Amino acid sequence: MPEADRQSLMTPRGWAAFLAVGFVLIVLIPVANRLVTPGGALHLPEYLVPLIGKYCCYAMLAVAMDLIWGYAGILSLGQGAFFALGGYCMGMYLMRQIGDRGVYKNPVLPDFMVFLNWKELPWYWHGFDMFWFAALMVVVVPGVLAFVLGWLAFRSRVTGVYLSIITQALTFALMLAFFRNNMGFGGNNGLTDFKDLLGFTVQSQPTRVGLLIASAIGLGLAFLLCRWIITSKLGRVCLALRDAESRVRFLGYSPTGAKLFVFVVAAMISGVAGALYVPQVGIINPGEFSPANSIEIAIWVAVGGRGTLAGAILGAFIVNAAKTWLTGAAPEVWLFFLGALFIVVTLFLPHGVVGIVRDWQARRSAARATVLASTRPAEAT
Amino acid sequence: MNAAAVNVATGHDPVAETAPGDTLLYLEDVTVSFDGFKALNALSLAIAKGEMRTVIGPNGAGKTTMMDVITGKTRPDTGRVQFGDRIDLTRLDEAGVANLGIGRKFQKPTVFENLTVFENLELALKCDRGTFATLLARLDGSARRRIADMLDLIGLGEHRHRPAGALSHGQKQWLEIGMLLLTDPQLLLLDEPVAGMTDIETEQTAALFKELAGSHTLVVVEHDMQFVRELGVRVTVLHEGSVLAEGSLDHVQKDQRVVDVYLGR
Amino acid sequence: MLVLRILAGVLLLALAWQPTHAQGFEELVRKLASDNFSEKLQAAEKLGDLGDGRAVPALKALADGLLYVRTSDQAPLIQNGSRYFDALTGQGLGELPDSEVGKVRVNNRLRGVIAASLSKLSLFSDDRATRLAAAKAAFANPTPETAVALERALRSEKDPEVMAAIRFSLAAAGVSAGALSDRLKAIEALAGTADPQVRNLLNTVVNDRNAPSEVVKAARDALASIERQLAIVNIIENVFQGISLGSVLLLAAVGLAITFGVMGVINMAHGEMIMLGAYTAYTVQQVCRAVLPADLVGFYLILSLPIAFLVSGAVGVLLERGVIRHLYGRPLETMLATWGISLVLQQAVRSIFDAQNKEVANPDWMTGGFDLVAGFFVSWNRLYIIIFCFLMLAIIAVILRRTAFGLHMRAVTQNRDMAAAMGIPTARIDALTFGLGSGLAGMAGVALSQIGNVSPNLGQIYIVDSFLVVVFGGVGNLMGTLVASLSLGVINKLLEPFAGAVLGKVAVLVFIILFIQWRPRGLFALKGRFVEQ
């Protein structure tokens, strides 16, 4: 790959950073939480484990968003829908795992169905008692939905704000639908009161650490998958689409195919992120479909720096950490902060935090070059 | 191969004289209207294989719309657009048309500004355009060689790692032409290819086109009469969506109607 | 309600009545106070047929157990509180000791007869509303006796509406009994009316085993025709509600459509401009309540329209100058930035006025409504909003078509570069367009405050819908926005009975997603080469 200078993570330094972050998330944090005695200086408090796990899921979502928005120029304002669908698939599995330990002790029906006087399981709930099936659905359901919507939209060349509005309408429609009790997904309350996952108690600390590790691995895999796609020729087609879609067409590429591919991949990654998220927070409800959630994903990516996967991950961590802190410390300030973030980043930081770092590096190397040039003049660049 | 070129030189109507097998592009009675305005009005045109044709005409004569129709961007309301012996171009989309070997250069040079010159050419290089094939594509040695050759031909070798957005206007024009050539086209549609070029660049372009003619079929839309004269091929004058006159440049320049609507002003 | 009005009318009548049937009346009222129940029954019935309004107080009193007799002369008395009145003349007699009076006993059968008589009597009231109500009420009690009273009332009646109501009730009475040809005629007369009451009546006829087969058949045919009419009324009602919803959507979307058309950006804070307008209405209302005399407070609504336009418009101009201007040519980033603004505005409003819903009261002239057709109620606020919405649309159309600003705006919509080249100050047009669009949203907010609560989330309720209206209608075309919003409103309401409100909405969203396939640029898209970019 001779043209790879833009892909910073293909450098040895990039790989080192990737492995270091992975090491921290997968080894260091679990060790600090499980092996260091509580009260010790290096002990990681219990509540931080699911929190960091949650951030990893958000970061996956951000990576997916960056793939389609940062590289292919598709601003999906409904990415949260795929996340929520993945979450619901996992939630359905967890509900079936409750078995007769629910309030109504019904071995098959989840509590809310008993409450609604339902006599049997709706057809679409079948199979979710098996983990492999639920895991498959976590990628299949968002993937199929993305395929259908994307095929319809890209084929008729719906782009730009039109596409954003359509995706937003999609998640809005899903939210309304899932709020209905007779959809069979628990209505307003969603799915909650989970007991165990693959035989492990969801609430227990070792399970939480396990889920964190799983989320970190998921994030790493999502990162590598997206990296592979964007460094392929297809990735360059996507970038080209962003710049001049008609030229891509006249070169004989089908934009529909390329966009559809990344859109479906992003939806699947989002689904997996949702599935990892649900057992860590212990609930999934229709609020996850709300359009505001989906738009927030865009700002994570924008803060970190769109068009760089590392930036997307960074942004997800920064914004969500700020959210955790602010909603606790000064809840009324949070929306001001978030709103201002949207404005400031779009106006002043088009390349986000990564852009700032790069500018700084560029200035430093430029300064060094000037120093070199002044000491060793007359060298052609 | 150059039977058609002979026809061009004699200046007679190629539709009448060329056997059907020799006509590469054939437009018949093509009409396109936008909200009542007829951008193309029963346009008929035939381009022989290996021919180079220049198309001139005042603004709004339908030159760009004609290209849109040929390349599948615009569906004609009525009429037929045939490529080769059998293929009906009106049934295909842009990508389908492009994959038949019809390359198009836009009026405004259109390259991928955020990709390097090399990457621009890499994307253009003829290969399997399928989504998964593209995902798995790797550059082999011969492909690299072809790109390197093209970089030499269009004189952008030393700019190969620069983003295309950083090139000058003329360089972008050349890059776009280079991209088109790498798609191995049979037919090249060139919309004002020398706009923004220096005189020397224009001359070089004319030389390149003349070299391409014969092995390729070219349709060149131009306003630059000097360039048209330099190419020295058959000229079609479009006016209000149909052909006003056709023949050598000298021939059409003597045509009073052409002078009235276009050249005289 | 009805009873009170009947009573009021009857009392008036009692005062003005000329004693033409004096003999019969007095005798019958005396009989009301007799000990013999069959005599009382007869008297009560005959009093109804007599058509003398003076009998009403006595009948009422008997039904309520307030009719007494004086032991000394057996004169009928009416007790009111602790005082007694003469039932024949209404003359006050003051308080009487219990020993001097005896209570007249009453039973349920007697009460039933009294009720029928009372309703017959109110047919002769001087008050038009009372007569009308009585004529309509007679419908529910279609006995031959009622029919007799109705016919008598018809002879003296002059008011056409009351006459129609009487004829209608007469027909209802005729359906159940009488000669075969009369019953058929009565059914035919009823078939033209799409009233649920008529349907019930005819249903009883259809199910009546004793009714002749011709009558049953006629009733069945009449029922079918009524069902058809009711279905039509139902559709009209849905369409009206749809238009009402559509006009709300139109109000919410029209400003958005203008800014989107001219500048190609979706303003995600558009909903908050609506919200600001609604809060302006609330503030103006509070101020008016504090400073204006009570009878003028209703005008606050009129007052708040221009203020809301200015407030939201000013915020819009600020927004354009401060943020959107710098994002020109980056529509996706504009969406995000304006979304940020919407969050800030929501939180700001939440901080200033708290998060509670605020109520903006309907002024008197917007409260209530009227029955257009039976079972189809049109409320004033809905109607005014529809009218207001079309008025606003007309004003916008005039601005776009007849002013220099409108001309410039249309020019920029169609070809920005060319417009700039011709010396149109595109930057100023942008700012003014944004101001106009936002100002319109503010006025929409005032209108929306009349049909729902005002809360910081108000804008979010309408925002997805108004985006869809714009996408559906197409860019830069007022007609498209109009057609899109009205048809979306109507489709929504027509779907509701089958699918329920939520699924209806989901269906509309899916419909639009599919529609975009067919027309990616909306219903009324501009065509041509320049639009492609």
PDB file of N, CA and C in Angstrom, chain C residues 331-390:
ATOM      1  N   PRO C 331     -24.494  21.356   4.004  1.00  0.00           N
ATOM      2  CA  PRO C 331     -25.842  21.179   4.564  1.00  0.00           C
ATOM      3  C   PRO C 331     -25.888  20.207   5.742  1.00  0.00           C
ATOM      4  N   LEU C 332     -25.060  19.181   5.709  1.00  0.00           N
ATOM      5  CA  LEU C 332     -25.122  18.211   6.806  1.00  0.00           C
ATOM      6  C   LEU C 332     -24.621  18.828   8.102  1.00  0.00           C
ATOM      7  N   GLU C 333     -23.533  19.589   8.006  1.00  0.00           N
ATOM      8  CA  GLU C 333     -23.027  20.264   9.201  1.00  0.00           C
ATOM      9  C   GLU C 333     -24.034  21.295   9.703  1.00  0.00           C
ATOM     10  N   THR C 334     -24.733  21.926   8.748  1.00  0.00           N
ATOM     11  CA  THR C 334     -25.748  22.889   9.161  1.00  0.00           C
ATOM     12  C   THR C 334     -26.827  22.205  10.001  1.00  0.00           C
ATOM     13  N   MET C 335     -27.196  21.011   9.578  1.00  0.00           N
ATOM     14  CA  MET C 335     -28.197  20.269  10.355  1.00  0.00           C
ATOM     15  C   MET C 335     -27.711  20.078  11.786  1.00  0.00           C
ATOM     16  N   LEU C 336     -26.457  19.667  11.913  1.00  0.00           N
ATOM     17  CA  LEU C 336     -25.934  19.384  13.252  1.00  0.00           C
ATOM     18  C   LEU C 336     -25.861  20.657  14.085  1.00  0.00           C
ATOM     19  N   ALA C 337     -25.353  21.726  13.478  1.00  0.00           N
ATOM     20  CA  ALA C 337     -25.211  22.973  14.234  1.00  0.00           C
ATOM     21  C   ALA C 337     -26.573  23.486  14.673  1.00  0.00           C
ATOM     22  N   THR C 338     -27.551  23.430  13.776  1.00  0.00           N
ATOM     23  CA  THR C 338     -28.872  23.933  14.157  1.00  0.00           C
ATOM     24  C   THR C 338     -29.516  23.017  15.191  1.00  0.00           C
ATOM     25  N   TRP C 339     -29.161  21.753  15.141  1.00  0.00           N
ATOM     26  CA  TRP C 339     -29.648  20.852  16.200  1.00  0.00           C
ATOM     27  C   TRP C 339     -29.105  21.296  17.548  1.00  0.00           C
ATOM     28  N   GLY C 340     -27.826  21.673  17.544  1.00  0.00           N
ATOM     29  CA  GLY C 340     -27.224  22.177  18.776  1.00  0.00           C
ATOM     30  C   GLY C 340     -27.966  23.404  19.272  1.00  0.00           C
ATOM     31  N   ILE C 341     -28.298  24.285  18.325  1.00  0.00           N
ATOM     32  CA  ILE C 341     -29.031  25.489  18.713  1.00  0.00           C
ATOM     33  C   ILE C 341     -30.376  25.115  19.311  1.00  0.00           C
ATOM     34  N   SER C 342     -31.007  24.107  18.734  1.00  0.00           N
ATOM     35  CA  SER C 342     -32.316  23.722  19.256  1.00  0.00           C
ATOM     36  C   SER C 342     -32.191  23.223  20.698  1.00  0.00           C
ATOM     37  N   LEU C 343     -31.117  22.483  20.979  1.00  0.00           N
ATOM     38  CA  LEU C 343     -30.923  22.007  22.358  1.00  0.00           C
ATOM     39  C   LEU C 343     -30.746  23.180  23.310  1.00  0.00           C
ATOM     40  N   VAL C 344     -29.924  24.142  22.870  1.00  0.00           N
ATOM     41  CA  VAL C 344     -29.662  25.299  23.729  1.00  0.00           C
ATOM     42  C   VAL C 344     -30.963  26.070  23.982  1.00  0.00           C
ATOM     43  N   LEU C 345     -31.733  26.287  22.923  1.00  0.00           N
ATOM     44  CA  LEU C 345     -32.976  27.043  23.076  1.00  0.00           C
ATOM     45  C   LEU C 345     -33.948  26.313  24.010  1.00  0.00           C
ATOM     46  N   GLN C 346     -34.033  24.992  23.840  1.00  0.00           N
ATOM     47  CA  GLN C 346     -34.938  24.236  24.716  1.00  0.00           C
ATOM     48  C   GLN C 346     -34.547  24.400  26.174  1.00  0.00           C
ATOM     49  N   GLN C 347     -33.231  24.237  26.406  1.00  0.00           N
ATOM     50  CA  GLN C 347     -32.776  24.297  27.789  1.00  0.00           C
ATOM     51  C   GLN C 347     -32.935  25.717  28.336  1.00  0.00           C
ATOM     52  N   ALA C 348     -32.704  26.711  27.473  1.00  0.00           N
ATOM     53  CA  ALA C 348     -32.843  28.099  27.921  1.00  0.00           C
ATOM     54  C   ALA C 348     -34.281  28.358  28.361  1.00  0.00           C
ATOM     55  N   VAL C 349     -35.224  27.913  27.542  1.00  0.00           N
ATOM     56  CA  VAL C 349     -36.628  28.124  27.892  1.00  0.00           C
ATOM     57  C   VAL C 349     -36.966  27.371  29.171  1.00  0.00           C
ATOM     58  N   ARG C 350     -36.384  26.172  29.296  1.00  0.00           N
ATOM     59  CA  ARG C 350     -36.633  25.377  30.497  1.00  0.00           C
ATOM     60  C   ARG C 350     -36.089  26.100  31.736  1.00  0.00           C
ATOM     61  N   SER C 351     -34.977  26.796  31.554  1.00  0.00           N
ATOM     62  CA  SER C 351     -34.401  27.503  32.695  1.00  0.00           C
ATOM     63  C   SER C 351     -35.185  28.767  33.037  1.00  0.00           C
ATOM     64  N   ILE C 352     -35.695  29.446  31.998  1.00  0.00           N
ATOM     65  CA  ILE C 352     -36.384  30.718  32.240  1.00  0.00           C
ATOM     66  C   ILE C 352     -37.793  30.483  32.789  1.00  0.00           C
ATOM     67  N   PHE C 353     -38.597  29.759  31.972  1.00  0.00           N
ATOM     68  CA  PHE C 353     -39.949  29.371  32.478  1.00  0.00           C
ATOM     69  C   PHE C 353     -39.669  27.955  32.961  1.00  0.00           C
ATOM     70  N   ASP C 354     -40.001  27.299  33.880  1.00  0.00           N
ATOM     71  CA  ASP C 354     -39.606  25.961  34.254  1.00  0.00           C
ATOM     72  C   ASP C 354     -40.056  24.933  33.215  1.00  0.00           C
ATOM     73  N   ALA C 355     -39.874  23.677  33.514  1.00  0.00           N
ATOM     74  CA  ALA C 355     -40.178  22.622  32.553  1.00  0.00           C
ATOM     75  C   ALA C 355     -41.665  22.275  32.510  1.00  0.00           C
ATOM     76  N   GLN C 356     -42.452  22.872  33.420  1.00  0.00           N
ATOM     77  CA  GLN C 356     -43.892  22.565  33.452  1.00  0.00           C
ATOM     78  C   GLN C 356     -44.582  23.015  32.174  1.00  0.00           C
ATOM     79  N   ASN C 357     -45.668  22.322  31.842  1.00  0.00           N
ATOM     80  CA  ASN C 357     -46.495  22.784  30.725  1.00  0.00           C
ATOM     81  C   ASN C 357     -47.145  24.108  31.095  1.00  0.00           C
ATOM     82  N   LYS C 358     -47.178  25.015  30.136  1.00  0.00           N
ATOM     83  CA  LYS C 358     -47.883  26.276  30.370  1.00  0.00           C
ATOM     84  C   LYS C 358     -49.177  26.242  29.578  1.00  0.00           C
ATOM     85  N   GLU C 359     -50.209  26.828  30.188  1.00  0.00           N
ATOM     86  CA  GLU C 359     -51.447  26.838  29.460  1.00  0.00           C
ATOM     87  C   GLU C 359     -51.716  28.214  28.879  1.00  0.00           C
ATOM     88  N   VAL C 360     -51.960  28.243  27.571  1.00  0.00           N
ATOM     89  CA  VAL C 360     -52.388  29.478  26.945  1.00  0.00           C
ATOM     90  C   VAL C 360     -53.873  29.315  26.697  1.00  0.00           C
ATOM     91  N   ALA C 361     -54.672  30.128  27.398  1.00  0.00           N
ATOM     92  CA  ALA C 361     -56.117  29.922  27.358  1.00  0.00           C
ATOM     93  C   ALA C 361     -56.684  30.340  26.014  1.00  0.00           C
ATOM     94  N   ASN C 362     -57.730  29.626  25.573  1.00  0.00           N
ATOM     95  CA  ASN C 362     -58.465  30.070  24.384  1.00  0.00           C
ATOM     96  C   ASN C 362     -59.245  31.321  24.749  1.00  0.00           C
ATOM     97  N   PRO C 363     -59.180  32.370  23.959  1.00  0.00           N
ATOM     98  CA  PRO C 363     -60.088  33.488  24.197  1.00  0.00           C
ATOM     99  C   PRO C 363     -61.523  33.017  23.964  1.00  0.00           C
ATOM    100  N   ASP C 364     -62.494  33.788  24.489  1.00  0.00           N
ATOM    101  CA  ASP C 364     -63.885  33.359  24.384  1.00  0.00           C
ATOM    102  C   ASP C 364     -64.297  33.049  22.955  1.00  0.00           C
ATOM    103  N   TRP C 365     -63.825  33.925  22.051  1.00  0.00           N
ATOM    104  CA  TRP C 365     -64.303  33.748  20.675  1.00  0.00           C
ATOM    105  C   TRP C 365     -63.704  32.522  20.011  1.00  0.00           C
ATOM    106  N   MET C 366     -62.805  31.828  20.690  1.00  0.00           N
ATOM    107  CA  MET C 366     -62.268  30.612  20.097  1.00  0.00           C
ATOM    108  C   MET C 366     -62.746  29.368  20.824  1.00  0.00           C
ATOM    109  N   THR C 367     -63.580  29.556  21.869  1.00  0.00           N
ATOM    110  CA  THR C 367     -64.044  28.399  22.635  1.00  0.00           C
ATOM    111  C   THR C 367     -65.321  27.868  22.021  1.00  0.00           C
ATOM    112  N   GLY C 368     -65.563  26.600  22.200  1.00  0.00           N
ATOM    113  CA  GLY C 368     -66.800  25.996  21.713  1.00  0.00           C
ATOM    114  C   GLY C 368     -66.759  25.695  20.236  1.00  0.00           C
ATOM    115  N   GLY C 369     -67.943  25.636  19.637  1.00  0.00           N
ATOM    116  CA  GLY C 369     -68.019  25.300  18.228  1.00  0.00           C
ATOM    117  C   GLY C 369     -69.458  25.134  17.830  1.00  0.00           C
ATOM    118  N   PHE C 370     -69.694  24.472  16.731  1.00  0.00           N
ATOM    119  CA  PHE C 370     -71.076  24.274  16.302  1.00  0.00           C
ATOM    120  C   PHE C 370     -71.189  22.938  15.569  1.00  0.00           C
ATOM    121  N   ASP C 371     -72.448  22.443  15.533  1.00  0.00           N
ATOM    122  CA  ASP C 371     -72.734  21.211  14.820  1.00  0.00           C
ATOM    123  C   ASP C 371     -72.968  21.541  13.362  1.00  0.00           C
ATOM    124  N   LEU C 372     -72.123  21.036  12.497  1.00  0.00           N
ATOM    125  CA  LEU C 372     -72.317  21.340  11.079  1.00  0.00           C
ATOM    126  C   LEU C 372     -73.380  20.405  10.523  1.00  0.00           C
ATOM    127  N   VAL C 373     -73.181  19.121  10.741  1.00  0.00           N
ATOM    128  CA  VAL C 373     -74.173  18.105  10.401  1.00  0.00           C
ATOM    129  C   VAL C 373     -74.342  17.302  11.683  1.00  0.00           C
ATOM    130  N   ALA C 374     -75.425  16.499  11.743  1.00  0.00           N
ATOM    131  CA  ALA C 374     -75.625  15.705  12.945  1.00  0.00           C
ATOM    132  C   ALA C 374     -74.388  14.862  13.213  1.00  0.00           C
ATOM    133  N   GLY C 375     -73.885  14.943  14.416  1.00  0.00           N
ATOM    134  CA  GLY C 375     -72.741  14.122  14.797  1.00  0.00           C
ATOM    135  C   GLY C 375     -71.414  14.645  14.303  1.00  0.00           C
ATOM    136  N   PHE C 376     -71.382  15.826  13.739  1.00  0.00           N
ATOM    137  CA  PHE C 376     -70.131  16.358  13.206  1.00  0.00           C
ATOM    138  C   PHE C 376     -69.939  17.755  13.775  1.00  0.00           C
ATOM    139  N   PHE C 377     -69.096  17.799  14.798  1.00  0.00           N
ATOM    140  CA  PHE C 377     -68.903  19.029  15.552  1.00  0.00           C
ATOM    141  C   PHE C 377     -67.663  19.759  15.055  1.00  0.00           C
ATOM    142  N   VAL C 378     -67.827  21.020  14.753  1.00  0.00           N
ATOM    143  CA  VAL C 378     -66.684  21.822  14.305  1.00  0.00           C
ATOM    144  C   VAL C 378     -66.331  22.783  15.423  1.00  0.00           C
ATOM    145  N   SER C 379     -65.097  22.660  15.944  1.00  0.00           N
ATOM    146  CA  SER C 379     -64.751  23.569  17.035  1.00  0.00           C
ATOM    147  C   SER C 379     -64.114  24.834  16.472  1.00  0.00           C
ATOM    148  N   TRP C 380     -64.375  25.931  17.170  1.00  0.00           N
ATOM    149  CA  TRP C 380     -63.930  27.225  16.653  1.00  0.00           C
ATOM    150  C   TRP C 380     -62.425  27.284  16.512  1.00  0.00           C
ATOM    151  N   ASN C 381     -61.694  26.746  17.506  1.00  0.00           N
ATOM    152  CA  ASN C 381     -60.241  26.949  17.419  1.00  0.00           C
ATOM    153  C   ASN C 381     -59.644  26.217  16.218  1.00  0.00           C
ATOM    154  N   ARG C 382     -60.175  25.003  15.940  1.00  0.00           N
ATOM    155  CA  ARG C 382     -59.722  24.291  14.743  1.00  0.00           C
ATOM    156  C   ARG C 382     -60.024  25.106  13.481  1.00  0.00           C
ATOM    157  N   LEU C 383     -61.245  25.608  13.455  1.00  0.00           N
ATOM    158  CA  LEU C 383     -61.672  26.339  12.263  1.00  0.00           C
ATOM    159  C   LEU C 383     -60.819  27.592  12.076  1.00  0.00           C
ATOM    160  N   TYR C 384     -60.597  28.303  13.185  1.00  0.00           N
ATOM    161  CA  TYR C 384     -59.793  29.523  13.075  1.00  0.00           C
ATOM    162  C   TYR C 384     -58.366  29.199  12.635  1.00  0.00           C
ATOM    163  N   ILE C 385     -57.864  28.078  13.119  1.00  0.00           N
ATOM    164  CA  ILE C 385     -56.481  27.737  12.740  1.00  0.00           C
ATOM    165  C   ILE C 385     -56.403  27.431  11.254  1.00  0.00           C
ATOM    166  N   ILE C 386     -57.419  26.734  10.754  1.00  0.00           N
ATOM    167  CA  ILE C 386     -57.427  26.470   9.309  1.00  0.00           C
ATOM    168  C   ILE C 386     -57.464  27.790   8.542  1.00  0.00           C
ATOM    169  N   ILE C 387     -58.354  28.673   8.992  1.00  0.00           N
ATOM    170  CA  ILE C 387     -58.480  29.954   8.296  1.00  0.00           C
ATOM    171  C   ILE C 387     -57.171  30.736   8.396  1.00  0.00           C
ATOM    172  N   PHE C 388     -56.621  30.770   9.595  1.00  0.00           N
ATOM    173  CA  PHE C 388     -55.375  31.506   9.823  1.00  0.00           C
ATOM    174  C   PHE C 388     -54.266  30.964   8.933  1.00  0.00           C
ATOM    175  N   CYS C 389     -54.223  29.638   8.853  1.00  0.00           N
ATOM    176  CA  CYS C 389     -53.177  28.995   8.076  1.00  0.00           C
ATOM    177  C   CYS C 389     -53.259  29.395   6.613  1.00  0.00           C
ATOM    178  N   PHE C 390     -54.478  29.393   6.076  1.00  0.00           N
ATOM    179  CA  PHE C 390     -54.601  29.761   4.662  1.00  0.00           C
ATOM    180  C   PHE C 390     -54.339  31.247   4.451  1.00  0.00           C
TER     181      PHE C 390
END
